[in-house]
Coordinates of C-alpha atoms in Angstrom, one line a residue:
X7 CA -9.9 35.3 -0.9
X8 CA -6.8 35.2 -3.3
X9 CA -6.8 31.6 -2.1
X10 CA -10.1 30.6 -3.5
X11 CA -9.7 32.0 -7.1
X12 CA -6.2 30.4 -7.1
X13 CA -8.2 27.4 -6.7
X14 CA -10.6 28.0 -8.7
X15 CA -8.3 29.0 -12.0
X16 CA -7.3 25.6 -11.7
X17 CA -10.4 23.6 -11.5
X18 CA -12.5 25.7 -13.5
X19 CA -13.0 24.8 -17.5
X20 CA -11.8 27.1 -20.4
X21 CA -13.1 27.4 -23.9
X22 CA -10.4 25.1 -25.3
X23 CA -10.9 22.8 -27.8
X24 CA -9.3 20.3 -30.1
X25 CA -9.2 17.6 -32.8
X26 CA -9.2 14.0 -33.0
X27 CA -6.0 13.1 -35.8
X28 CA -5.4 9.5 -34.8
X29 CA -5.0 7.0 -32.1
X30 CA -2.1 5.0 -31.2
X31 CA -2.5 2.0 -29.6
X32 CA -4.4 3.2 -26.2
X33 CA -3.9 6.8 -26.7
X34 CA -5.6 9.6 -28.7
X35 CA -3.3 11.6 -30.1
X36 CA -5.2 15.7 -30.3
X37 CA -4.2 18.4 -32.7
X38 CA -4.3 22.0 -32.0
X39 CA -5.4 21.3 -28.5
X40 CA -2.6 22.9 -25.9
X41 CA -3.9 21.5 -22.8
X42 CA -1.6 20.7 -19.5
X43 CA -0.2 17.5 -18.4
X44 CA -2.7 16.4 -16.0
X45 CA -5.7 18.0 -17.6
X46 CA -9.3 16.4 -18.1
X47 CA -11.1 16.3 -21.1
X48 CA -14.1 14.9 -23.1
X49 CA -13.8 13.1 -26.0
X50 CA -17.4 12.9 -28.6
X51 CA -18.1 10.0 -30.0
X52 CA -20.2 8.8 -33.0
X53 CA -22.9 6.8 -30.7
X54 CA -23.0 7.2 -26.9
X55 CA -21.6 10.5 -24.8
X56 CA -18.4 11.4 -24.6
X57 CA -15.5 9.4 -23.4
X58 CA -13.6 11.1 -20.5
X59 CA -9.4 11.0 -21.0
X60 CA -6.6 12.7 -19.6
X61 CA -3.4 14.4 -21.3
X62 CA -0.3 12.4 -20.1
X63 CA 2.3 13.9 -22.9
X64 CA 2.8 15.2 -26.1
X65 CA 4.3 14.1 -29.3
X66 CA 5.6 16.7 -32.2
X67 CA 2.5 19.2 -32.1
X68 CA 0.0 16.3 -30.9
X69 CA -1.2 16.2 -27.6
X70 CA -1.5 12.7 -26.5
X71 CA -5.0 11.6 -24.5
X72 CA -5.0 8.2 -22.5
X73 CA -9.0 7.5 -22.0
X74 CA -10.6 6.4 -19.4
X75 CA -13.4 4.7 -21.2
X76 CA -14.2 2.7 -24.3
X77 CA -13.3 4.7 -27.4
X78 CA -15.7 2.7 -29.7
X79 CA -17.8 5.6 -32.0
X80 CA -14.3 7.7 -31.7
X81 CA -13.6 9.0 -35.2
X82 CA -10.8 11.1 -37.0
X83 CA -12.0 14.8 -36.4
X84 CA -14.4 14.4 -33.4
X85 CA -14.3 17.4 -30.9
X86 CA -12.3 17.3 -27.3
X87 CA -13.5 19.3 -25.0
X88 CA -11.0 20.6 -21.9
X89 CA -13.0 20.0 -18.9
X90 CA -10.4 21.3 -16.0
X91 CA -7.0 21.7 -16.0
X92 CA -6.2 19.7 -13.0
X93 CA -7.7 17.2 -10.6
X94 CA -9.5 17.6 -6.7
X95 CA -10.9 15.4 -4.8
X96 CA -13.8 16.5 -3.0
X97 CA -13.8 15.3 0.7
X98 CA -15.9 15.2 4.0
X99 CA -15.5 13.4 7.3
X100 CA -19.1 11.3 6.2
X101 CA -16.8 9.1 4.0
X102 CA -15.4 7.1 6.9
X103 CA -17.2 3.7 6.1
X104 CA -18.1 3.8 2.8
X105 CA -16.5 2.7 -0.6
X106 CA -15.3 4.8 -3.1
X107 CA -13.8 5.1 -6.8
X108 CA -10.3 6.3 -7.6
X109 CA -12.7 9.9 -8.7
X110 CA -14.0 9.8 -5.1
X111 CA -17.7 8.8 -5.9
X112 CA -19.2 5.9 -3.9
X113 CA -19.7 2.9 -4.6
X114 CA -21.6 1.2 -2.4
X115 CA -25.3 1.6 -1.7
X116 CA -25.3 4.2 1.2
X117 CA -26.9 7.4 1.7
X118 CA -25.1 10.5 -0.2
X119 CA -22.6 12.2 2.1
X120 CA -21.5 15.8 2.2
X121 CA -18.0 17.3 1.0
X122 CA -16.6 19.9 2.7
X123 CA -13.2 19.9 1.1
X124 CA -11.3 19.7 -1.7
X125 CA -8.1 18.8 -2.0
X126 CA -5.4 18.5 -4.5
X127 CA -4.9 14.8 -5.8
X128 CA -1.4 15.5 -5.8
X129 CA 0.7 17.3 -3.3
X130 CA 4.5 17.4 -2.4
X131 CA 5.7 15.1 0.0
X132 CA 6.3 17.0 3.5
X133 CA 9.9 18.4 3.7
X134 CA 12.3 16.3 5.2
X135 CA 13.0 18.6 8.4
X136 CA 9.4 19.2 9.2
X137 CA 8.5 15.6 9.9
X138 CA 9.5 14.5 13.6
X139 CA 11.0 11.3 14.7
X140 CA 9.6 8.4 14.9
X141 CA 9.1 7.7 18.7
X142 CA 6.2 5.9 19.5
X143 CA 4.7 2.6 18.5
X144 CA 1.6 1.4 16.5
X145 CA -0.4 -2.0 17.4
X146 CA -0.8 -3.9 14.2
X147 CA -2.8 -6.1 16.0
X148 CA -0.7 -9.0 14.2
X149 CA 1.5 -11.0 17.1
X150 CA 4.7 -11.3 15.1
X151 CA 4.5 -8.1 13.8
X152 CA 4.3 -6.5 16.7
X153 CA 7.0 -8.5 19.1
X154 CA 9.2 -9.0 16.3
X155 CA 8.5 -6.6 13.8
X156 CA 7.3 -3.1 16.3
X157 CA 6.0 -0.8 13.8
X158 CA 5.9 2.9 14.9
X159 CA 3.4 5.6 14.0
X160 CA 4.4 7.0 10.9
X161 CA 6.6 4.3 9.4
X162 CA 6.2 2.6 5.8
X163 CA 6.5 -1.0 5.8
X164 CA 6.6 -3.1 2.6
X165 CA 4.8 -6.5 2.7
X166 CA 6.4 -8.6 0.1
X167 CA 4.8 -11.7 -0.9
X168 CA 4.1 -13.9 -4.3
X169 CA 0.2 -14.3 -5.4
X170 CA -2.3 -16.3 -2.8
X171 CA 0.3 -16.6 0.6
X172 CA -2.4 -14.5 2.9
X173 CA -2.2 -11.1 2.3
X174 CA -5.0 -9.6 1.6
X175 CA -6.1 -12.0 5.4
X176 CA -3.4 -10.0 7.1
X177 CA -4.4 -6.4 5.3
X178 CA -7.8 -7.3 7.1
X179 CA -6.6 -8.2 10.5
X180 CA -4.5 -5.0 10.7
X181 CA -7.7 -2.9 9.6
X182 CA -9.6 -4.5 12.4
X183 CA -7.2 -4.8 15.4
X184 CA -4.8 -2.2 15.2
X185 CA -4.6 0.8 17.4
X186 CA -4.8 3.7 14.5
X187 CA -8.1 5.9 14.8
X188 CA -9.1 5.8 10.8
X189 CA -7.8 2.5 8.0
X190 CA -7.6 3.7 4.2
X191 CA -7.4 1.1 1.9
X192 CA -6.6 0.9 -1.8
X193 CA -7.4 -1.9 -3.7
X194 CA -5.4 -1.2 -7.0
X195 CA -6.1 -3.9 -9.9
X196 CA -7.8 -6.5 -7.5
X197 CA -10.1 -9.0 -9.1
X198 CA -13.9 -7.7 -8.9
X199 CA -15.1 -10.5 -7.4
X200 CA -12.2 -10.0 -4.6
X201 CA -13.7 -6.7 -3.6
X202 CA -16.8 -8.5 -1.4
X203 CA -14.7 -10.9 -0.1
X204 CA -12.6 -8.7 1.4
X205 CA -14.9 -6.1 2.5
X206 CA -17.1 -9.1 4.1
X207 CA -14.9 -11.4 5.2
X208 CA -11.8 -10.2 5.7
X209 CA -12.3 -6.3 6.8
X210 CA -15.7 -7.5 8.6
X211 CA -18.1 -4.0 10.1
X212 CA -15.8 -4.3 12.7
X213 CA -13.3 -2.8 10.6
X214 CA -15.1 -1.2 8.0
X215 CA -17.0 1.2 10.4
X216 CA -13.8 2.9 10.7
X217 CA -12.2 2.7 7.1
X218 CA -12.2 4.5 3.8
X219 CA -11.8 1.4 1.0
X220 CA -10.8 2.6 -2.6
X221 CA -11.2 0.6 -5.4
X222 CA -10.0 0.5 -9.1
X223 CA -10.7 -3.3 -10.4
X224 CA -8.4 -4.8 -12.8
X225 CA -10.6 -4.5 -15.9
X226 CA -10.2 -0.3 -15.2
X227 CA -7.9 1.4 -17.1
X228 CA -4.6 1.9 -16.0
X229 CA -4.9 5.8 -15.5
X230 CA -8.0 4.6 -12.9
X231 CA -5.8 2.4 -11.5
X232 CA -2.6 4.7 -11.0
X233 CA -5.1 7.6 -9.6
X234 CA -6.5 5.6 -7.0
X235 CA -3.5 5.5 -5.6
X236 CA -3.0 8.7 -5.2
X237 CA -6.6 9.4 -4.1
X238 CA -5.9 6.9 -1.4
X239 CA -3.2 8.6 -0.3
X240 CA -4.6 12.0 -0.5
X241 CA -8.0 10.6 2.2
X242 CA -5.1 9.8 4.6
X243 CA -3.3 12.9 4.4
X244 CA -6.7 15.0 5.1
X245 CA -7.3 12.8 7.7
X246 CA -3.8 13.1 9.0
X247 CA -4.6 16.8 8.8
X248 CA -7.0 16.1 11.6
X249 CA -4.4 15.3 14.4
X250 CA -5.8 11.6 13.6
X251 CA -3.5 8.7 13.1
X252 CA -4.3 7.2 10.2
X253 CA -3.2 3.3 8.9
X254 CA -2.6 3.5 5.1
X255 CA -3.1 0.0 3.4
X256 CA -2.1 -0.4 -0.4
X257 CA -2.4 -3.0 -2.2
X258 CA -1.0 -3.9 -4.3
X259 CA 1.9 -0.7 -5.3
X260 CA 3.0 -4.0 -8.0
X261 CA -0.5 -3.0 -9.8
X262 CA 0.4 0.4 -9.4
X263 CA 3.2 0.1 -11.0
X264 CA 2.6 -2.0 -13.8
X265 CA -0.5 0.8 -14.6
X266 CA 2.0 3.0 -15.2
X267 CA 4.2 1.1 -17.2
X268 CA 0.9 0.8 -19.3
X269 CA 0.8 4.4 -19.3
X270 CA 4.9 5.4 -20.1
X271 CA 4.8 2.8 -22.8
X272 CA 1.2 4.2 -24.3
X273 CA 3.1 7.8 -24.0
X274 CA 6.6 6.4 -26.0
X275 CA 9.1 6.1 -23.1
X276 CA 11.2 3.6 -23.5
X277 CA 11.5 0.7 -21.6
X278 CA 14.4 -0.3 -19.2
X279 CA 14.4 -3.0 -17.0
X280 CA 11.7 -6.1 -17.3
X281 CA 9.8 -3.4 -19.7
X282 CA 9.2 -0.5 -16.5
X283 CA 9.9 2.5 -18.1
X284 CA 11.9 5.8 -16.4
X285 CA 9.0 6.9 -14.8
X286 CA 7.8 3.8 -12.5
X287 CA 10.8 4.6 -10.8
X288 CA 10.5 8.4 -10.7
X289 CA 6.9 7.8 -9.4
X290 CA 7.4 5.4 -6.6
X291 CA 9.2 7.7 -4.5
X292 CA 7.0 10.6 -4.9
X293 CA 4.2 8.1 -3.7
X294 CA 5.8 6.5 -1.0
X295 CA 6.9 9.6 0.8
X296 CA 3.8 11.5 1.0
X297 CA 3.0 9.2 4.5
X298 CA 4.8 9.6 7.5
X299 CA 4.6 11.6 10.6
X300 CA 3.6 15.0 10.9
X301 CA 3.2 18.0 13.5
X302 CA -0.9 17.6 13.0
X303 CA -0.6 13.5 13.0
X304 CA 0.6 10.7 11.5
X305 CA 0.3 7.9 8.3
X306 CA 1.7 4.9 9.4
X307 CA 1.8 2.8 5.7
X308 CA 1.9 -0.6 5.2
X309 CA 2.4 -1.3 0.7
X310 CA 1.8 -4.7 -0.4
X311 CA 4.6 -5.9 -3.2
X312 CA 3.5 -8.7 -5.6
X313 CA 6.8 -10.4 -6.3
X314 CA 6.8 -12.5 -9.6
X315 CA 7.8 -15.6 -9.0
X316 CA 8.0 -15.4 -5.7
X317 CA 11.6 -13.3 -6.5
X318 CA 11.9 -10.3 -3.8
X319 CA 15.1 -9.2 -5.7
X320 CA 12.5 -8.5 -9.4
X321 CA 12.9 -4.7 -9.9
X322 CA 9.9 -3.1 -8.0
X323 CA 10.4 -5.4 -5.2
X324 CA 14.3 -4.6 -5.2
X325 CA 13.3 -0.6 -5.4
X326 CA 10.7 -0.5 -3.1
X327 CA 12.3 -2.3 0.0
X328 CA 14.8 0.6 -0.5
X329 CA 12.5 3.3 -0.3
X330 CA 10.8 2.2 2.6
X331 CA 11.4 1.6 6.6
X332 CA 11.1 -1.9 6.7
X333 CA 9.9 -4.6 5.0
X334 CA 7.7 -8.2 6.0
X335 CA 8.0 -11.0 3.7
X336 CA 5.2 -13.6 3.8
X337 CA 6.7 -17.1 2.3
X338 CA 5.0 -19.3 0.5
X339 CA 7.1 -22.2 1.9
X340 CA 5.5 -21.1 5.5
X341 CA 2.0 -21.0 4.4
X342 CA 2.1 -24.4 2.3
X343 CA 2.7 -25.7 6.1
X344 CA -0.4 -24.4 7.4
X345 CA 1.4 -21.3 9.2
X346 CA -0.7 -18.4 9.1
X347 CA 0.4 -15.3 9.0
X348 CA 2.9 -16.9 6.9
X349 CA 5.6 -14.2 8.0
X350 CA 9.4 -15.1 7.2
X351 CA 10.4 -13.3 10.7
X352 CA 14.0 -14.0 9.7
X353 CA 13.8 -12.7 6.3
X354 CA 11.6 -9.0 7.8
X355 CA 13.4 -6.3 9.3
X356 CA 11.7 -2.8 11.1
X357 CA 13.9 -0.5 10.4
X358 CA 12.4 1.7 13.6
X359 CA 12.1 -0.9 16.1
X360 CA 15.3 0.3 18.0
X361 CA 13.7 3.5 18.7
X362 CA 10.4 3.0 19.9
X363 CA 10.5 -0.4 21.8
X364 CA 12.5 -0.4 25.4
X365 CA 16.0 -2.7 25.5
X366 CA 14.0 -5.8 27.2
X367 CA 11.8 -6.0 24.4
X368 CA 14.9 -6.1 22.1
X369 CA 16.6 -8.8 23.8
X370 CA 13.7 -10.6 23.8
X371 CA 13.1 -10.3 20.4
X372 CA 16.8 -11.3 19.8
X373 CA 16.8 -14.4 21.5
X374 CA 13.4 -15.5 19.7
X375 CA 15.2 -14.7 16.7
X376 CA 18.4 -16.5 17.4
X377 CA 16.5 -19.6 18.4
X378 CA 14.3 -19.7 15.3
X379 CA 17.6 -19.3 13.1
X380 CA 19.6 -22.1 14.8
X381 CA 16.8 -24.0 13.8
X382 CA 16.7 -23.2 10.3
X383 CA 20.1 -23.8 10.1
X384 CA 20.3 -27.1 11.0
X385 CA 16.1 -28.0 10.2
X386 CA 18.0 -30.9 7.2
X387 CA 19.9 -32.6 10.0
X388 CA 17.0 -32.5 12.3
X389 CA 14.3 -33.7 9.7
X390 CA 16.7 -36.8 8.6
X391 CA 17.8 -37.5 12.7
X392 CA 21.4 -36.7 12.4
X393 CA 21.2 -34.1 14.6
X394 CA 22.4 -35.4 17.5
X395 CA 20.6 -33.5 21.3
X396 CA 23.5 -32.0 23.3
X397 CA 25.9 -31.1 20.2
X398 CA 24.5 -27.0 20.3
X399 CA 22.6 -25.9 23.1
X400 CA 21.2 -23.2 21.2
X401 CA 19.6 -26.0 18.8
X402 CA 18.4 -28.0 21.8
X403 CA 16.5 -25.0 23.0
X404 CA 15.1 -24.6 19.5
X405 CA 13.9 -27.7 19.3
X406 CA 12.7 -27.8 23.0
X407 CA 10.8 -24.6 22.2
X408 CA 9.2 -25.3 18.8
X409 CA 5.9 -26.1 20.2
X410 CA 5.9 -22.4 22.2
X411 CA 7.3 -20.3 19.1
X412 CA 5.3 -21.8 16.5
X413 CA 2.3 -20.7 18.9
X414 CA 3.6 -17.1 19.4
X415 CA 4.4 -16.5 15.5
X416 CA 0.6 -18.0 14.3
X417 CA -2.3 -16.7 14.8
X418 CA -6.1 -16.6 14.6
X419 CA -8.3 -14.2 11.9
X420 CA -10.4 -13.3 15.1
X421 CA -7.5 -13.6 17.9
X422 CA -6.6 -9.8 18.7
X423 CA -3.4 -8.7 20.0
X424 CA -1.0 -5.8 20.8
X425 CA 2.2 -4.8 21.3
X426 CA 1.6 -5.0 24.9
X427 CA 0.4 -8.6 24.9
X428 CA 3.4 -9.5 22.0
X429 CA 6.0 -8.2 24.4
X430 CA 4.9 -10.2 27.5
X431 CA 4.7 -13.0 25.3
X432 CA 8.4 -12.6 24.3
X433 CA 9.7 -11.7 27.5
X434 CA 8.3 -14.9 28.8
X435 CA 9.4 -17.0 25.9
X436 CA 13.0 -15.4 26.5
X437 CA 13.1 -16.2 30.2
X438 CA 12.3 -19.9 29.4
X439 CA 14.5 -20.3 26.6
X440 CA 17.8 -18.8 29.2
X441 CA 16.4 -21.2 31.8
X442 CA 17.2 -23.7 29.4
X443 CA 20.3 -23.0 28.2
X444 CA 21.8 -23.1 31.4
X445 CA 24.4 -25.4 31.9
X446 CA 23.1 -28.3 34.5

């Protein structure tokens, strides 16, 4: 019982109320209006109903609103209204499926669906000795992910890649193939007419009948944007809750980021490196750790990175690869050849892969490796013919082999795999590429 009103004291509304004294670029700054960081409030307007904003700070004895709507018929003096003092998110097994807002509402044109939970949008990341190790694998359903890149359940993999290189194709090949019982994805500052496409086209039924998708468009405010984040997060914990295991897809945690750089500069931080203020960096953390593995389940994460111009070393690219347990890069060099998924194996690292896949694999995956890096190496002399066969035998095998690895690293939207099938694949491709280096 002492549960429920604890609950409830924070949800429930208060007669508080405030003063419009002036707005500062794209916040409202309240007087006598002493409501909590986090809190939701109404804002009345002139002409139409009231605007809905949230306190993100305060300045001298002003308490500063960020909006979440259009503040046109705002004037000096209007009312605000404290609505609750923090956010839930009300929750219910129906919502596997269907598309919702950063708020939780649907969006799509299905039948209403019944909560029977609500849960804090925010929560503490689980302490660092509760979560177990990392010991068993997850099928991406992506080849080179899987063979060369073995992801485990409960790992956080970055997927680094510049603007229109395929990622939002691989996003929807994982939600379809991969072994996880339930996909959430966040599509944080994606273009509206994106949306469709990828719910049609790339996720396909096939992978939306088992997926919560979250959206906040780009035109959304930024505090829309950050939350739906967080709400994304939040469906995979409850599912993780469950016992389920549960494939997290972000994209992109750029947009996230850049939200709240929005937000910090609206608020008066200062900025720091390419205009991020302090708490980009404070906030990236807190999000990232939330996933992982549990004693109930597991959230197995998978961020995308937008890297400006096409630089993985910008500052959220640089931060990020160091929070997480691994990282993909998709190159734009690769997919200007016609290589899809355009994955820079060479360039990605798994950061669990040593744990969960047996030593054959490893080797396997070494000697794929070292053959596609010998060719690298030496790709000007071979594209100009002054390489010359018989001066490296590990180059001779490269090129022998091109045909095969090329195979193995591309593949298909609608070609399936697993780790399974990706292992197999490499332990054949490594027993033909000793066979040829054998001295004759």
């Amino acid at each position: 019982m002492t549960a429920y009103v604890e609950q409830l004291a924070t949800i429930m509304p208060v007669a508080l109320t405030g003063r419009v004294a002036r707005t500062e670029g794209l916040t409202t700054a309240v007087e006598c209006f002493p409501a909590p960081v986090g809190a939701v409030v109404e804002i009345d307007r002139e002409t139409g109903g009231p605007v809905e904003a949230e306190v993100i700070g305060f300045r001298d004895q002003l308490t500063l609103l960020y909006p979440m709507g259009d503040m046109a018929g705002v004037r000096r003096g209007n009312r605000v209204r404290l609505r609750r003092t923090s956010r839930r998110l009300p929750l219910g097994n129906e919502l596997l499926g269907r598309v919702v807002n950063s708020a939780g509402q649907l969006l799509d044109l299905g039948p209403e669906i019944t909560r029977t939970h609500r849960l804090p949008l925010h929560r503490a990341p689980p302490p660092a000795l509760d979560r177990p190790r990392i010991d068993t694998h997850l099928s991406t359903g992506i080849r080179a992910i899987d063979g060369l890149l073995t992801c485990g359940l409960g790992q956080r993999m970055g997927v680094f890649s510049g603007s229109g290189v395929g990622k939002s194709v691989t996003m929807g090949m994982m939600a379809r193939y991969t072994s996880a019982d339930v996909n959430v994805i966040g599509l944080i500052g994606e273009r509206n007419r994106e949306v469709n496409d990828f719910l049609e086209r790339d996720l396909g039924p096939e992978g939306r009948a088992r997926s919560v998708v979250v959206v906040a468009a780009s035109n959304e405010p930024a505090l829309v944007r950050v939350r739906a984040a967080y709400t994304a997060t939040a469906i995979a914990e409850f599912y993780r809750d469950q016992g389920k295991n549960v494939l997290l897809l972000l994209d992109s945690l750029t947009r996230f980021a850049m939200a709240q750089r929005e937000i910090g500069l609206a608020a008066g931080e200062p900025p720091t490196t390419r205009g991020y203020p302090p708490s980009v960096f404070a906030l990236l953390p807190q999000l990232v750790e939330r996933p992982g593995r549990s004693r109930q389940g597991s959230i197995t994460a998978f961020y995308t990175v937008l890297v400006e111009g096409d630089d993985t070393n910008e500052p959220v690219s640089d931060t990020v690869r160091g929070l997480l347990d691994g990282h993909t890069i998709l190159s734009r060099k690769i997919a200007s050849r016609g290589h899809y998924p355009a994955i820079d194996v060479l360039e990605s690292l798994s950061r669990v892969m040593p744990d969960i896949s047996p030593r054959e694999h490893q080797d396997a995956a070494r000697t794929v490796r070292q053959l596609l890096a010998a060719h690298r190496d030496h790709e000007d002399l071979i594209s100009i013919g002054a390489y010359r066969q018989g001066a490296n035998p590990t180059v001779d095998t490269a090129l022998a082999m091109k045909g095969e690895l090329d195979a193995f690293l591309q593949q298909g939207i609608e070609e399936r795999s697993s780790v399974e099938a990706a292992r197999e694949d490499l332990l054949r491709l490594a027993a033909r590429a000793r066979s040829l280096m054998q001295p004759k």
